[in-house]
């Protein structure tokens, strides 16, 4: 009888330990997911700031579109000449946080 009680207590202790470990792993997984979500949100906010800064710097060039994803800026649209396009690329490259600038700019035909 004493052995049965001891075995029952050991089984309960094992079950409680397993449940606690599962709960801890679950909580750690939730924390990792929350941190990853926060990092993505931070990246999106940073991308928006980069786009805003570039658009403000290119305010006189309304025909140039600016998008940013993970620090990579894409310039699109039509420019009057290559000098305008080169200047836009230089302006975008100078903004802090920009990792790369991709140009989809075309030179307008006269």
JSON list of C-alpha atoms in Angstrom, two decimals:
[
{"chain": "A", "resi": 1, "resn": "UNK", "atom": "CA", "xyz": [0.00, 0.00, 0.00]},
{"chain": "A", "resi": 2, "resn": "UNK", "atom": "CA", "xyz": [2.83, 2.36, 0.90]},
{"chain": "A", "resi": 3, "resn": "UNK", "atom": "CA", "xyz": [4.50, 1.60, -2.43]},
{"chain": "A", "resi": 4, "resn": "UNK", "atom": "CA", "xyz": [1.31, 2.48, -4.34]},
{"chain": "A", "resi": 5, "resn": "UNK", "atom": "CA", "xyz": [1.13, 5.86, -2.58]},
{"chain": "A", "resi": 6, "resn": "UNK", "atom": "CA", "xyz": [4.80, 6.51, -3.34]},
{"chain": "A", "resi": 7, "resn": "UNK", "atom": "CA", "xyz": [4.32, 5.62, -7.02]},
{"chain": "A", "resi": 8, "resn": "UNK", "atom": "CA", "xyz": [1.21, 7.81, -7.21]},
{"chain": "A", "resi": 9, "resn": "UNK", "atom": "CA", "xyz": [3.08, 10.76, -5.69]},
{"chain": "A", "resi": 10, "resn": "UNK", "atom": "CA", "xyz": [6.00, 10.29, -8.09]},
{"chain": "A", "resi": 11, "resn": "UNK", "atom": "CA", "xyz": [3.59, 10.20, -11.05]},
{"chain": "A", "resi": 12, "resn": "UNK", "atom": "CA", "xyz": [1.90, 13.41, -9.88]},
{"chain": "A", "resi": 13, "resn": "UNK", "atom": "CA", "xyz": [5.28, 15.10, -9.36]},
{"chain": "A", "resi": 14, "resn": "UNK", "atom": "CA", "xyz": [6.40, 14.03, -12.84]},
{"chain": "A", "resi": 15, "resn": "UNK", "atom": "CA", "xyz": [3.18, 15.30, -14.40]},
{"chain": "A", "resi": 16, "resn": "UNK", "atom": "CA", "xyz": [3.48, 18.64, -12.59]},
{"chain": "A", "resi": 17, "resn": "UNK", "atom": "CA", "xyz": [7.13, 19.01, -13.65]},
{"chain": "A", "resi": 18, "resn": "UNK", "atom": "CA", "xyz": [6.26, 18.25, -17.27]},
{"chain": "A", "resi": 19, "resn": "UNK", "atom": "CA", "xyz": [3.37, 20.71, -17.18]},
{"chain": "A", "resi": 20, "resn": "UNK", "atom": "CA", "xyz": [5.59, 23.42, -15.72]},
{"chain": "A", "resi": 21, "resn": "UNK", "atom": "CA", "xyz": [8.27, 22.81, -18.35]},
{"chain": "A", "resi": 22, "resn": "UNK", "atom": "CA", "xyz": [5.70, 22.96, -21.14]},
{"chain": "A", "resi": 23, "resn": "UNK", "atom": "CA", "xyz": [4.28, 26.19, -19.75]},
{"chain": "A", "resi": 24, "resn": "UNK", "atom": "CA", "xyz": [7.77, 27.72, -19.55]},
{"chain": "A", "resi": 25, "resn": "UNK", "atom": "CA", "xyz": [8.56, 26.68, -23.12]},
{"chain": "A", "resi": 26, "resn": "UNK", "atom": "CA", "xyz": [5.22, 28.08, -24.26]},
{"chain": "A", "resi": 27, "resn": "UNK", "atom": "CA", "xyz": [5.88, 31.38, -22.48]},
{"chain": "A", "resi": 28, "resn": "UNK", "atom": "CA", "xyz": [9.38, 31.58, -23.98]},
{"chain": "A", "resi": 29, "resn": "UNK", "atom": "CA", "xyz": [7.93, 30.95, -27.43]},
{"chain": "A", "resi": 30, "resn": "UNK", "atom": "CA", "xyz": [5.40, 33.72, -26.90]},
{"chain": "A", "resi": 31, "resn": "UNK", "atom": "CA", "xyz": [8.14, 36.08, -25.76]},
{"chain": "A", "resi": 32, "resn": "UNK", "atom": "CA", "xyz": [10.26, 35.26, -28.84]},
{"chain": "A", "resi": 33, "resn": "UNK", "atom": "CA", "xyz": [7.26, 35.90, -31.09]},
{"chain": "A", "resi": 34, "resn": "UNK", "atom": "CA", "xyz": [6.56, 39.21, -29.37]},
{"chain": "A", "resi": 35, "resn": "UNK", "atom": "CA", "xyz": [10.17, 40.31, -29.79]},
{"chain": "A", "resi": 36, "resn": "UNK", "atom": "CA", "xyz": [10.13, 39.34, -33.47]},
{"chain": "A", "resi": 37, "resn": "UNK", "atom": "CA", "xyz": [6.90, 41.28, -33.94]},
{"chain": "A", "resi": 38, "resn": "UNK", "atom": "CA", "xyz": [8.41, 44.31, -32.22]},
{"chain": "A", "resi": 39, "resn": "UNK", "atom": "CA", "xyz": [11.47, 44.10, -34.46]},
{"chain": "A", "resi": 40, "resn": "UNK", "atom": "CA", "xyz": [9.27, 44.02, -37.56]},
{"chain": "A", "resi": 41, "resn": "UNK", "atom": "CA", "xyz": [7.25, 46.95, -36.29]},
{"chain": "A", "resi": 42, "resn": "UNK", "atom": "CA", "xyz": [10.48, 48.84, -35.61]},
{"chain": "A", "resi": 43, "resn": "UNK", "atom": "CA", "xyz": [11.68, 48.11, -39.13]},
{"chain": "A", "resi": 44, "resn": "UNK", "atom": "CA", "xyz": [8.40, 49.32, -40.62]},
{"chain": "A", "resi": 45, "resn": "UNK", "atom": "CA", "xyz": [8.60, 52.54, -38.61]},
{"chain": "A", "resi": 46, "resn": "UNK", "atom": "CA", "xyz": [12.21, 53.05, -39.67]},
{"chain": "A", "resi": 47, "resn": "UNK", "atom": "CA", "xyz": [11.28, 52.41, -43.32]},
{"chain": "A", "resi": 48, "resn": "UNK", "atom": "CA", "xyz": [8.51, 55.00, -43.09]},
{"chain": "A", "resi": 49, "resn": "UNK", "atom": "CA", "xyz": [10.97, 57.53, -41.62]},
{"chain": "A", "resi": 50, "resn": "UNK", "atom": "CA", "xyz": [13.49, 56.84, -44.39]},
{"chain": "A", "resi": 51, "resn": "UNK", "atom": "CA", "xyz": [10.81, 57.26, -47.07]},
{"chain": "A", "resi": 52, "resn": "UNK", "atom": "CA", "xyz": [9.61, 60.52, -45.49]},
{"chain": "A", "resi": 53, "resn": "UNK", "atom": "CA", "xyz": [13.13, 61.96, -45.31]},
{"chain": "A", "resi": 54, "resn": "UNK", "atom": "CA", "xyz": [13.87, 61.11, -48.93]},
{"chain": "A", "resi": 55, "resn": "UNK", "atom": "CA", "xyz": [10.54, 62.50, -50.16]},
{"chain": "A", "resi": 56, "resn": "UNK", "atom": "CA", "xyz": [11.18, 65.73, -48.24]},
{"chain": "A", "resi": 57, "resn": "UNK", "atom": "CA", "xyz": [14.64, 66.00, -49.78]},
{"chain": "A", "resi": 58, "resn": "UNK", "atom": "CA", "xyz": [13.18, 65.39, -53.25]},
{"chain": "A", "resi": 59, "resn": "UNK", "atom": "CA", "xyz": [10.18, 67.69, -52.73]},
{"chain": "A", "resi": 60, "resn": "UNK", "atom": "CA", "xyz": [10.91, 69.48, -56.02]},
{"chain": "A", "resi": 61, "resn": "UNK", "atom": "CA", "xyz": [10.87, 66.13, -57.87]},
{"chain": "A", "resi": 62, "resn": "UNK", "atom": "CA", "xyz": [7.24, 65.05, -57.38]},
{"chain": "A", "resi": 63, "resn": "UNK", "atom": "CA", "xyz": [7.47, 62.60, -60.28]},
{"chain": "A", "resi": 64, "resn": "UNK", "atom": "CA", "xyz": [9.92, 60.40, -58.35]},
{"chain": "A", "resi": 65, "resn": "UNK", "atom": "CA", "xyz": [8.26, 57.68, -56.29]},
{"chain": "A", "resi": 66, "resn": "UNK", "atom": "CA", "xyz": [9.98, 56.41, -53.17]},
{"chain": "A", "resi": 67, "resn": "UNK", "atom": "CA", "xyz": [9.37, 53.12, -51.37]},
{"chain": "A", "resi": 68, "resn": "UNK", "atom": "CA", "xyz": [11.42, 51.50, -48.62]},
{"chain": "A", "resi": 69, "resn": "UNK", "atom": "CA", "xyz": [11.45, 47.91, -47.41]},
{"chain": "A", "resi": 70, "resn": "UNK", "atom": "CA", "xyz": [13.94, 46.70, -44.79]},
{"chain": "A", "resi": 71, "resn": "UNK", "atom": "CA", "xyz": [16.20, 49.68, -45.47]},
{"chain": "A", "resi": 72, "resn": "UNK", "atom": "CA", "xyz": [16.25, 49.09, -49.23]},
{"chain": "A", "resi": 73, "resn": "UNK", "atom": "CA", "xyz": [14.97, 52.15, -51.10]},
{"chain": "A", "resi": 74, "resn": "UNK", "atom": "CA", "xyz": [13.44, 51.92, -54.55]},
{"chain": "A", "resi": 75, "resn": "UNK", "atom": "CA", "xyz": [13.16, 55.05, -56.66]},
{"chain": "A", "resi": 76, "resn": "UNK", "atom": "CA", "xyz": [10.70, 54.95, -59.55]},
{"chain": "A", "resi": 77, "resn": "UNK", "atom": "CA", "xyz": [9.27, 57.33, -62.11]},
{"chain": "A", "resi": 78, "resn": "UNK", "atom": "CA", "xyz": [10.45, 59.46, -64.95]},
{"chain": "A", "resi": 79, "resn": "UNK", "atom": "CA", "xyz": [13.13, 62.17, -64.71]},
{"chain": "A", "resi": 80, "resn": "UNK", "atom": "CA", "xyz": [14.09, 64.90, -67.16]},
{"chain": "A", "resi": 81, "resn": "UNK", "atom": "CA", "xyz": [17.70, 63.73, -67.51]},
{"chain": "A", "resi": 82, "resn": "UNK", "atom": "CA", "xyz": [20.32, 61.45, -66.01]},
{"chain": "A", "resi": 83, "resn": "UNK", "atom": "CA", "xyz": [21.68, 64.22, -63.79]},
{"chain": "A", "resi": 84, "resn": "UNK", "atom": "CA", "xyz": [18.34, 64.48, -61.98]},
{"chain": "A", "resi": 85, "resn": "UNK", "atom": "CA", "xyz": [18.27, 60.70, -61.54]},
{"chain": "A", "resi": 86, "resn": "UNK", "atom": "CA", "xyz": [21.83, 60.60, -60.26]},
{"chain": "A", "resi": 87, "resn": "UNK", "atom": "CA", "xyz": [21.09, 63.39, -57.79]},
{"chain": "A", "resi": 88, "resn": "UNK", "atom": "CA", "xyz": [18.00, 61.51, -56.51]},
{"chain": "A", "resi": 89, "resn": "UNK", "atom": "CA", "xyz": [20.08, 58.36, -55.96]},
{"chain": "A", "resi": 90, "resn": "UNK", "atom": "CA", "xyz": [22.72, 60.37, -54.08]},
{"chain": "A", "resi": 91, "resn": "UNK", "atom": "CA", "xyz": [20.09, 62.04, -51.90]},
{"chain": "A", "resi": 92, "resn": "UNK", "atom": "CA", "xyz": [18.51, 58.68, -51.03]},
{"chain": "A", "resi": 93, "resn": "UNK", "atom": "CA", "xyz": [21.89, 57.07, -50.32]},
{"chain": "A", "resi": 94, "resn": "UNK", "atom": "CA", "xyz": [22.80, 59.84, -47.85]},
{"chain": "A", "resi": 95, "resn": "UNK", "atom": "CA", "xyz": [19.81, 59.19, -45.55]},
{"chain": "A", "resi": 96, "resn": "UNK", "atom": "CA", "xyz": [20.76, 57.31, -42.36]},
{"chain": "A", "resi": 97, "resn": "UNK", "atom": "CA", "xyz": [19.43, 53.74, -42.27]},
{"chain": "A", "resi": 98, "resn": "UNK", "atom": "CA", "xyz": [19.46, 53.24, -46.04]},
{"chain": "A", "resi": 99, "resn": "UNK", "atom": "CA", "xyz": [21.18, 49.94, -46.86]},
{"chain": "A", "resi": 100, "resn": "UNK", "atom": "CA", "xyz": [20.78, 50.07, -50.63]},
{"chain": "A", "resi": 101, "resn": "UNK", "atom": "CA", "xyz": [19.15, 52.21, -53.32]},
{"chain": "A", "resi": 102, "resn": "UNK", "atom": "CA", "xyz": [17.54, 50.57, -56.34]},
{"chain": "A", "resi": 103, "resn": "UNK", "atom": "CA", "xyz": [16.73, 52.77, -59.28]},
{"chain": "A", "resi": 104, "resn": "UNK", "atom": "CA", "xyz": [13.77, 52.11, -61.53]},
{"chain": "A", "resi": 105, "resn": "UNK", "atom": "CA", "xyz": [13.99, 55.65, -62.87]},
{"chain": "A", "resi": 106, "resn": "UNK", "atom": "CA", "xyz": [13.61, 56.29, -66.57]},
{"chain": "A", "resi": 107, "resn": "UNK", "atom": "CA", "xyz": [14.70, 59.33, -68.53]},
{"chain": "A", "resi": 108, "resn": "UNK", "atom": "CA", "xyz": [11.79, 61.05, -70.24]},
{"chain": "A", "resi": 109, "resn": "UNK", "atom": "CA", "xyz": [12.09, 61.33, -73.99]},
{"chain": "A", "resi": 110, "resn": "UNK", "atom": "CA", "xyz": [11.91, 64.81, -75.44]}
]
